[in-house]
């Protein structure tokens, strides 16, 4: 049922020429996917999709739309060829699914390999109830380190692509009106919600071992709080609270914290990212290691997301007020 | 049984094709990125659907439950979502720069300008000062 809704939303996205509507629909699409992930038992994934897909992603698309035209031009290509390619690919893929194990089948090959070990032994080896967190941070720690580095690299990429010089910033700032100054209700509600959002982010960060959550989700929620503040109170006020240079340094700090934990493990005589050696008791060491690296993940993700938003907003300010 | 059992995968295929179609048939770069996101999400669904076990619960250990869904696809997809947004942001930044350089985010306009530039360069190399006006009429 939900899946059919998803397909309908996706079809609506192809038909729309107004990019604003397309972006809004893609936000709805993400929210629908999040509920579907929840239905499929993937609570952590649902959490991430709701905060990333429906929140930050929509926001970044809107920030871009402020800089580029809102309407799509009519395509001059005939879609017949594309449709042909797509249908042939689809037929092949459907043919491929005929061999797949059925949905929900407990004997499927996916469930035979490492998954039983994670489910049966992780409570003794790592000691966390949330298996997703133990796999993410401990068993597959290398993988997660790689992903954090990718996020960091993408942050650096956007920073260098959308650079705005200090002089331009200073000149443009004098001309920026306080956009939302008259939105009193929004400002007061946002002020009341901001501490709750930030505390919720910290809860998600440190409770990720026991319930759904963890560094990735917490980072995004924390960033969402800061972004909300920026949207309502203006860039200059936010940047006097949080120095952009400080945020940019934090992006690197998270990655360094993560890899630093690995190096400490090596110094203490274990393998890279083998947290058993961090404390007298291996399970206790695992706890400590996971806490630290999740913190590293959270810091990097939050800092990168905030920086992304700052960069896009500065670009808009530069275009609008720098004649 | 067969139809119900594979329904999830078929919708995944349909979503993937919609994303694929947007990427190849639309010229607008923002629209292409949205298409790419849909394509990406369909892959997420494929993984998460495979991880589901009938009658199971979320993989957070508790004494009251015996069967859990497979946690491994969840881990892979969770990180993939965050990496996905990071790469999308990079794509959007590139779109912004392309718009600043070309004044358009339609693939066709960009290609026309590129061809025009290349022609101009070649003509300059042959000693001609200006590109022929004929070409301008053609593109309009």
PDB file of N, CA and C in Angstrom, chain A residues 5-86:
ATOM      1  N   UNK A   5       1.866   4.135  -2.949  1.00  0.00           N
ATOM      2  CA  UNK A   5       1.886   5.581  -2.765  1.00  0.00           C
ATOM      3  C   UNK A   5       3.206   6.173  -3.242  1.00  0.00           C
ATOM      4  N   UNK A   6       4.281   5.466  -2.853  1.00  0.00           N
ATOM      5  CA  UNK A   6       5.619   5.915  -3.247  1.00  0.00           C
ATOM      6  C   UNK A   6       5.726   6.005  -4.760  1.00  0.00           C
ATOM      7  N   UNK A   7       5.266   4.942  -5.426  1.00  0.00           N
ATOM      8  CA  UNK A   7       5.351   4.924  -6.884  1.00  0.00           C
ATOM      9  C   UNK A   7       4.554   6.086  -7.462  1.00  0.00           C
ATOM     10  N   UNK A   8       3.355   6.346  -6.888  1.00  0.00           N
ATOM     11  CA  UNK A   8       2.527   7.446  -7.392  1.00  0.00           C
ATOM     12  C   UNK A   8       3.247   8.788  -7.234  1.00  0.00           C
ATOM     13  N   UNK A   9       3.854   9.001  -6.045  1.00  0.00           N
ATOM     14  CA  UNK A   9       4.572  10.250  -5.820  1.00  0.00           C
ATOM     15  C   UNK A   9       5.701  10.401  -6.831  1.00  0.00           C
ATOM     16  N   UNK A  10       6.404   9.296  -7.064  1.00  0.00           N
ATOM     17  CA  UNK A  10       7.530   9.359  -7.995  1.00  0.00           C
ATOM     18  C   UNK A  10       7.041   9.725  -9.387  1.00  0.00           C
ATOM     19  N   UNK A  11       5.889   9.153  -9.799  1.00  0.00           N
ATOM     20  CA  UNK A  11       5.361   9.476 -11.131  1.00  0.00           C
ATOM     21  C   UNK A  11       4.970  10.950 -11.187  1.00  0.00           C
ATOM     22  N   UNK A  12       4.363  11.446 -10.090  1.00  0.00           N
ATOM     23  CA  UNK A  12       3.995  12.862 -10.054  1.00  0.00           C
ATOM     24  C   UNK A  12       5.233  13.733 -10.217  1.00  0.00           C
ATOM     25  N   UNK A  13       6.359  13.307  -9.628  1.00  0.00           N
ATOM     26  CA  UNK A  13       7.596  14.092  -9.736  1.00  0.00           C
ATOM     27  C   UNK A  13       8.025  14.208 -11.194  1.00  0.00           C
ATOM     28  N   UNK A  14       7.887  13.107 -11.974  1.00  0.00           N
ATOM     29  CA  UNK A  14       8.318  13.200 -13.370  1.00  0.00           C
ATOM     30  C   UNK A  14       7.434  14.158 -14.160  1.00  0.00           C
ATOM     31  N   UNK A  15       6.137  14.260 -13.783  1.00  0.00           N
ATOM     32  CA  UNK A  15       5.227  15.066 -14.582  1.00  0.00           C
ATOM     33  C   UNK A  15       5.354  16.562 -14.324  1.00  0.00           C
ATOM     34  N   UNK A  16       5.830  16.959 -13.135  1.00  0.00           N
ATOM     35  CA  UNK A  16       5.817  18.373 -12.741  1.00  0.00           C
ATOM     36  C   UNK A  16       6.914  19.168 -13.444  1.00  0.00           C
ATOM     37  N   UNK A  17       6.560  20.390 -13.862  1.00  0.00           N
ATOM     38  CA  UNK A  17       7.566  21.262 -14.430  1.00  0.00           C
ATOM     39  C   UNK A  17       8.059  22.295 -13.423  1.00  0.00           C
ATOM     40  N   UNK A  18       7.261  22.505 -12.387  1.00  0.00           N
ATOM     41  CA  UNK A  18       7.619  23.479 -11.366  1.00  0.00           C
ATOM     42  C   UNK A  18       8.568  22.814 -10.366  1.00  0.00           C
ATOM     43  N   UNK A  19       9.818  23.280 -10.333  1.00  0.00           N
ATOM     44  CA  UNK A  19      10.821  22.586  -9.523  1.00  0.00           C
ATOM     45  C   UNK A  19      10.519  22.687  -8.037  1.00  0.00           C
ATOM     46  N   UNK A  20       9.865  23.785  -7.632  1.00  0.00           N
ATOM     47  CA  UNK A  20       9.503  23.930  -6.227  1.00  0.00           C
ATOM     48  C   UNK A  20       8.582  22.785  -5.799  1.00  0.00           C
ATOM     49  N   UNK A  21       7.581  22.506  -6.656  1.00  0.00           N
ATOM     50  CA  UNK A  21       6.661  21.404  -6.365  1.00  0.00           C
ATOM     51  C   UNK A  21       7.400  20.076  -6.369  1.00  0.00           C
ATOM     52  N   UNK A  22       8.361  19.940  -7.302  1.00  0.00           N
ATOM     53  CA  UNK A  22       9.136  18.693  -7.378  1.00  0.00           C
ATOM     54  C   UNK A  22       9.883  18.462  -6.073  1.00  0.00           C
ATOM     55  N   UNK A  23      10.509  19.530  -5.548  1.00  0.00           N
ATOM     56  CA  UNK A  23      11.291  19.389  -4.323  1.00  0.00           C
ATOM     57  C   UNK A  23      10.382  19.047  -3.147  1.00  0.00           C
ATOM     58  N   UNK A  24       9.210  19.706  -3.087  1.00  0.00           N
ATOM     59  CA  UNK A  24       8.274  19.411  -2.011  1.00  0.00           C
ATOM     60  C   UNK A  24       7.795  17.960  -2.087  1.00  0.00           C
ATOM     61  N   UNK A  25       7.498  17.514  -3.335  1.00  0.00           N
ATOM     62  CA  UNK A  25       7.063  16.128  -3.505  1.00  0.00           C
ATOM     63  C   UNK A  25       8.159  15.162  -3.094  1.00  0.00           C
ATOM     64  N   UNK A  26       9.411  15.524  -3.381  1.00  0.00           N
ATOM     65  CA  UNK A  26      10.484  14.600  -3.001  1.00  0.00           C
ATOM     66  C   UNK A  26      10.609  14.549  -1.479  1.00  0.00           C
ATOM     67  N   UNK A  27      10.263  15.653  -0.787  1.00  0.00           N
ATOM     68  CA  UNK A  27      10.221  15.602   0.672  1.00  0.00           C
ATOM     69  C   UNK A  27       9.154  14.639   1.161  1.00  0.00           C
ATOM     70  N   UNK A  28       7.974  14.716   0.532  1.00  0.00           N
ATOM     71  CA  UNK A  28       6.887  13.791   0.890  1.00  0.00           C
ATOM     72  C   UNK A  28       7.311  12.349   0.614  1.00  0.00           C
ATOM     73  N   UNK A  29       7.967  12.182  -0.513  1.00  0.00           N
ATOM     74  CA  UNK A  29       8.462  10.860  -0.908  1.00  0.00           C
ATOM     75  C   UNK A  29       9.386  10.300   0.172  1.00  0.00           C
ATOM     76  N   UNK A  30      10.278  11.163   0.696  1.00  0.00           N
ATOM     77  CA  UNK A  30      11.207  10.703   1.732  1.00  0.00           C
ATOM     78  C   UNK A  30      10.475  10.326   3.002  1.00  0.00           C
ATOM     79  N   UNK A  31       9.469  11.123   3.361  1.00  0.00           N
ATOM     80  CA  UNK A  31       8.719  10.829   4.578  1.00  0.00           C
ATOM     81  C   UNK A  31       7.975   9.503   4.434  1.00  0.00           C
ATOM     82  N   UNK A  32       7.395   9.278   3.237  1.00  0.00           N
ATOM     83  CA  UNK A  32       6.728   8.001   2.979  1.00  0.00           C
ATOM     84  C   UNK A  32       7.726   6.858   3.082  1.00  0.00           C
ATOM     85  N   UNK A  33       8.935   7.068   2.532  1.00  0.00           N
ATOM     86  CA  UNK A  33       9.916   5.979   2.613  1.00  0.00           C
ATOM     87  C   UNK A  33      10.271   5.711   4.055  1.00  0.00           C
ATOM     88  N   UNK A  34      10.356   6.792   4.873  1.00  0.00           N
ATOM     89  CA  UNK A  34      10.704   6.585   6.274  1.00  0.00           C
ATOM     90  C   UNK A  34       9.652   5.708   6.954  1.00  0.00           C
ATOM     91  N   UNK A  35       8.363   5.977   6.669  1.00  0.00           N
ATOM     92  CA  UNK A  35       7.343   5.145   7.321  1.00  0.00           C
ATOM     93  C   UNK A  35       7.420   3.709   6.839  1.00  0.00           C
ATOM     94  N   UNK A  36       7.793   3.560   5.561  1.00  0.00           N
ATOM     95  CA  UNK A  36       7.918   2.205   5.041  1.00  0.00           C
ATOM     96  C   UNK A  36       9.085   1.466   5.693  1.00  0.00           C
ATOM     97  N   UNK A  37      10.196   2.172   5.902  1.00  0.00           N
ATOM     98  CA  UNK A  37      11.343   1.548   6.573  1.00  0.00           C
ATOM     99  C   UNK A  37      10.946   1.104   7.973  1.00  0.00           C
ATOM    100  N   UNK A  38      10.137   1.918   8.631  1.00  0.00           N
ATOM    101  CA  UNK A  38       9.673   1.579   9.978  1.00  0.00           C
ATOM    102  C   UNK A  38       8.867   0.297   9.921  1.00  0.00           C
ATOM    103  N   UNK A  39       8.036   0.198   8.880  1.00  0.00           N
ATOM    104  CA  UNK A  39       7.199  -0.977   8.717  1.00  0.00           C
ATOM    105  C   UNK A  39       8.046  -2.228   8.485  1.00  0.00           C
ATOM    106  N   UNK A  40       9.208  -2.041   7.869  1.00  0.00           N
ATOM    107  CA  UNK A  40      10.073  -3.179   7.559  1.00  0.00           C
ATOM    108  C   UNK A  40      11.076  -3.429   8.682  1.00  0.00           C
ATOM    109  N   UNK A  41      10.802  -2.931   9.899  1.00  0.00           N
ATOM    110  CA  UNK A  41      11.631  -3.173  11.090  1.00  0.00           C
ATOM    111  C   UNK A  41      12.946  -2.413  11.115  1.00  0.00           C
ATOM    112  N   UNK A  42      13.190  -1.554  10.138  1.00  0.00           N
ATOM    113  CA  UNK A  42      14.477  -0.855  10.115  1.00  0.00           C
ATOM    114  C   UNK A  42      14.325   0.499  10.810  1.00  0.00           C
ATOM    115  N   UNK A  43      14.259   0.483  12.136  1.00  0.00           N
ATOM    116  CA  UNK A  43      13.962   1.723  12.855  1.00  0.00           C
ATOM    117  C   UNK A  43      15.069   2.764  12.691  1.00  0.00           C
ATOM    118  N   UNK A  44      16.321   2.300  12.763  1.00  0.00           N
ATOM    119  CA  UNK A  44      17.425   3.257  12.624  1.00  0.00           C
ATOM    120  C   UNK A  44      17.415   3.920  11.255  1.00  0.00           C
ATOM    121  N   UNK A  45      17.140   3.084  10.236  1.00  0.00           N
ATOM    122  CA  UNK A  45      17.120   3.620   8.878  1.00  0.00           C
ATOM    123  C   UNK A  45      15.980   4.619   8.714  1.00  0.00           C
ATOM    124  N   UNK A  46      14.810   4.279   9.295  1.00  0.00           N
ATOM    125  CA  UNK A  46      13.654   5.177   9.196  1.00  0.00           C
ATOM    126  C   UNK A  46      13.989   6.525   9.826  1.00  0.00           C
ATOM    127  N   UNK A  47      14.631   6.459  10.967  1.00  0.00           N
ATOM    128  CA  UNK A  47      15.041   7.659  11.684  1.00  0.00           C
ATOM    129  C   UNK A  47      15.950   8.534  10.810  1.00  0.00           C
ATOM    130  N   UNK A  48      16.942   7.881  10.208  1.00  0.00           N
ATOM    131  CA  UNK A  48      17.883   8.622   9.366  1.00  0.00           C
ATOM    132  C   UNK A  48      17.180   9.216   8.162  1.00  0.00           C
ATOM    133  N   UNK A  49      16.335   8.404   7.517  1.00  0.00           N
ATOM    134  CA  UNK A  49      15.669   8.890   6.303  1.00  0.00           C
ATOM    135  C   UNK A  49      14.763  10.075   6.631  1.00  0.00           C
ATOM    136  N   UNK A  50      14.064  10.005   7.776  1.00  0.00           N
ATOM    137  CA  UNK A  50      13.158  11.103   8.129  1.00  0.00           C
ATOM    138  C   UNK A  50      13.940  12.379   8.374  1.00  0.00           C
ATOM    139  N   UNK A  51      15.072  12.289   9.067  1.00  0.00           N
ATOM    140  CA  UNK A  51      15.803  13.524   9.366  1.00  0.00           C
ATOM    141  C   UNK A  51      16.619  14.000   8.173  1.00  0.00           C
ATOM    142  N   UNK A  52      17.223  13.053   7.426  1.00  0.00           N
ATOM    143  CA  UNK A  52      18.071  13.457   6.304  1.00  0.00           C
ATOM    144  C   UNK A  52      17.242  13.739   5.057  1.00  0.00           C
ATOM    145  N   UNK A  53      16.444  12.739   4.644  1.00  0.00           N
ATOM    146  CA  UNK A  53      15.727  12.860   3.376  1.00  0.00           C
ATOM    147  C   UNK A  53      14.668  13.941   3.412  1.00  0.00           C
ATOM    148  N   UNK A  54      13.809  13.861   4.454  1.00  0.00           N
ATOM    149  CA  UNK A  54      12.701  14.811   4.492  1.00  0.00           C
ATOM    150  C   UNK A  54      13.154  16.159   5.034  1.00  0.00           C
ATOM    151  N   UNK A  55      14.207  16.181   5.838  1.00  0.00           N
ATOM    152  CA  UNK A  55      14.644  17.450   6.426  1.00  0.00           C
ATOM    153  C   UNK A  55      15.717  18.148   5.632  1.00  0.00           C
ATOM    154  N   UNK A  56      16.971  17.715   5.858  1.00  0.00           N
ATOM    155  CA  UNK A  56      18.120  18.433   5.312  1.00  0.00           C
ATOM    156  C   UNK A  56      18.129  18.452   3.781  1.00  0.00           C
ATOM    157  N   UNK A  57      17.785  17.296   3.169  1.00  0.00           N
ATOM    158  CA  UNK A  57      17.864  17.215   1.716  1.00  0.00           C
ATOM    159  C   UNK A  57      16.912  18.211   1.061  1.00  0.00           C
ATOM    160  N   UNK A  58      15.661  18.257   1.550  1.00  0.00           N
ATOM    161  CA  UNK A  58      14.686  19.207   1.009  1.00  0.00           C
ATOM    162  C   UNK A  58      15.198  20.635   1.168  1.00  0.00           C
ATOM    163  N   UNK A  59      15.767  20.901   2.326  1.00  0.00           N
ATOM    164  CA  UNK A  59      16.273  22.231   2.623  1.00  0.00           C
ATOM    165  C   UNK A  59      17.377  22.645   1.647  1.00  0.00           C
ATOM    166  N   UNK A  60      18.305  21.717   1.371  1.00  0.00           N
ATOM    167  CA  UNK A  60      19.412  22.046   0.467  1.00  0.00           C
ATOM    168  C   UNK A  60      18.891  22.278  -0.944  1.00  0.00           C
ATOM    169  N   UNK A  61      17.899  21.458  -1.361  1.00  0.00           N
ATOM    170  CA  UNK A  61      17.320  21.665  -2.690  1.00  0.00           C
ATOM    171  C   UNK A  61      16.672  23.051  -2.767  1.00  0.00           C
ATOM    172  N   UNK A  62      15.960  23.434  -1.698  1.00  0.00           N
ATOM    173  CA  UNK A  62      15.309  24.748  -1.708  1.00  0.00           C
ATOM    174  C   UNK A  62      16.342  25.864  -1.742  1.00  0.00           C
ATOM    175  N   UNK A  63      17.443  25.672  -0.985  1.00  0.00           N
ATOM    176  CA  UNK A  63      18.500  26.685  -0.988  1.00  0.00           C
ATOM    177  C   UNK A  63      19.083  26.848  -2.386  1.00  0.00           C
ATOM    178  N   UNK A  64      19.196  25.719  -3.121  1.00  0.00           N
ATOM    179  CA  UNK A  64      19.698  25.804  -4.493  1.00  0.00           C
ATOM    180  C   UNK A  64      18.694  26.491  -5.399  1.00  0.00           C
ATOM    181  N   UNK A  65      17.396  26.181  -5.178  1.00  0.00           N
ATOM    182  CA  UNK A  65      16.365  26.770  -6.033  1.00  0.00           C
ATOM    183  C   UNK A  65      16.345  28.286  -5.916  1.00  0.00           C
ATOM    184  N   UNK A  66      16.808  28.800  -4.770  1.00  0.00           N
ATOM    185  CA  UNK A  66      16.862  30.246  -4.619  1.00  0.00           C
ATOM    186  C   UNK A  66      17.873  30.852  -5.581  1.00  0.00           C
ATOM    187  N   UNK A  67      18.838  30.051  -5.994  1.00  0.00           N
ATOM    188  CA  UNK A  67      19.912  30.549  -6.853  1.00  0.00           C
ATOM    189  C   UNK A  67      19.684  30.272  -8.330  1.00  0.00           C
ATOM    190  N   UNK A  68      18.796  29.347  -8.647  1.00  0.00           N
ATOM    191  CA  UNK A  68      18.596  28.979 -10.059  1.00  0.00           C
ATOM    192  C   UNK A  68      17.115  29.153 -10.402  1.00  0.00           C
ATOM    193  N   UNK A  69      16.784  29.180 -11.736  1.00  0.00           N
ATOM    194  CA  UNK A  69      15.379  29.393 -12.116  1.00  0.00           C
ATOM    195  C   UNK A  69      14.456  28.313 -11.570  1.00  0.00           C
ATOM    196  N   UNK A  70      13.195  28.722 -11.333  1.00  0.00           N
ATOM    197  CA  UNK A  70      12.285  27.811 -10.664  1.00  0.00           C
ATOM    198  C   UNK A  70      11.604  26.839 -11.626  1.00  0.00           C
ATOM    199  N   UNK A  71      11.465  27.233 -12.890  1.00  0.00           N
ATOM    200  CA  UNK A  71      10.700  26.373 -13.806  1.00  0.00           C
ATOM    201  C   UNK A  71      11.604  25.622 -14.755  1.00  0.00           C
ATOM    202  N   UNK A  72      11.187  24.393 -15.036  1.00  0.00           N
ATOM    203  CA  UNK A  72      11.916  23.563 -15.981  1.00  0.00           C
ATOM    204  C   UNK A  72      11.475  23.926 -17.390  1.00  0.00           C
ATOM    205  N   UNK A  73      12.443  23.977 -18.319  1.00  0.00           N
ATOM    206  CA  UNK A  73      12.047  24.219 -19.711  1.00  0.00           C
ATOM    207  C   UNK A  73      11.510  22.935 -20.318  1.00  0.00           C
ATOM    208  N   UNK A  74      10.651  23.107 -21.331  1.00  0.00           N
ATOM    209  CA  UNK A  74      10.157  21.909 -22.029  1.00  0.00           C
ATOM    210  C   UNK A  74      11.313  21.236 -22.737  1.00  0.00           C
ATOM    211  N   UNK A  75      11.400  19.933 -22.540  1.00  0.00           N
ATOM    212  CA  UNK A  75      12.484  19.190 -23.166  1.00  0.00           C
ATOM    213  C   UNK A  75      12.238  19.077 -24.668  1.00  0.00           C
ATOM    214  N   UNK A  76      13.343  19.172 -25.436  1.00  0.00           N
ATOM    215  CA  UNK A  76      13.165  19.060 -26.878  1.00  0.00           C
ATOM    216  C   UNK A  76      13.383  17.631 -27.364  1.00  0.00           C
ATOM    217  N   UNK A  77      13.865  16.783 -26.490  1.00  0.00           N
ATOM    218  CA  UNK A  77      14.053  15.390 -26.877  1.00  0.00           C
ATOM    219  C   UNK A  77      12.712  14.683 -26.949  1.00  0.00           C
ATOM    220  N   UNK A  78      12.652  13.687 -27.813  1.00  0.00           N
ATOM    221  CA  UNK A  78      11.495  12.793 -27.781  1.00  0.00           C
ATOM    222  C   UNK A  78      11.762  11.744 -26.703  1.00  0.00           C
ATOM    223  N   UNK A  79      10.795  11.533 -25.813  1.00  0.00           N
ATOM    224  CA  UNK A  79      11.077  10.595 -24.724  1.00  0.00           C
ATOM    225  C   UNK A  79      11.001   9.130 -25.121  1.00  0.00           C
ATOM    226  N   UNK A  80      10.641   8.854 -26.384  1.00  0.00           N
ATOM    227  CA  UNK A  80      10.394   7.463 -26.775  1.00  0.00           C
ATOM    228  C   UNK A  80      11.627   6.588 -26.569  1.00  0.00           C
ATOM    229  N   UNK A  81      12.792   7.104 -26.960  1.00  0.00           N
ATOM    230  CA  UNK A  81      14.017   6.305 -26.863  1.00  0.00           C
ATOM    231  C   UNK A  81      14.318   5.995 -25.400  1.00  0.00           C
ATOM    232  N   UNK A  82      14.238   7.048 -24.550  1.00  0.00           N
ATOM    233  CA  UNK A  82      14.507   6.862 -23.122  1.00  0.00           C
ATOM    234  C   UNK A  82      13.543   5.847 -22.536  1.00  0.00           C
ATOM    235  N   UNK A  83      12.267   5.978 -22.924  1.00  0.00           N
ATOM    236  CA  UNK A  83      11.251   5.064 -22.411  1.00  0.00           C
ATOM    237  C   UNK A  83      11.584   3.633 -22.821  1.00  0.00           C
ATOM    238  N   UNK A  84      12.045   3.474 -24.076  1.00  0.00           N
ATOM    239  CA  UNK A  84      12.417   2.147 -24.566  1.00  0.00           C
ATOM    240  C   UNK A  84      13.523   1.542 -23.723  1.00  0.00           C
ATOM    241  N   UNK A  85      14.594   2.327 -23.504  1.00  0.00           N
ATOM    242  CA  UNK A  85      15.722   1.839 -22.709  1.00  0.00           C
ATOM    243  C   UNK A  85      15.249   1.421 -21.325  1.00  0.00           C
ATOM    244  N   UNK A  86      14.396   2.297 -20.735  1.00  0.00           N
ATOM    245  CA  UNK A  86      13.921   2.049 -19.380  1.00  0.00           C
ATOM    246  C   UNK A  86      13.100   0.773 -19.312  1.00  0.00           C
TER     247      UNK A  86
END
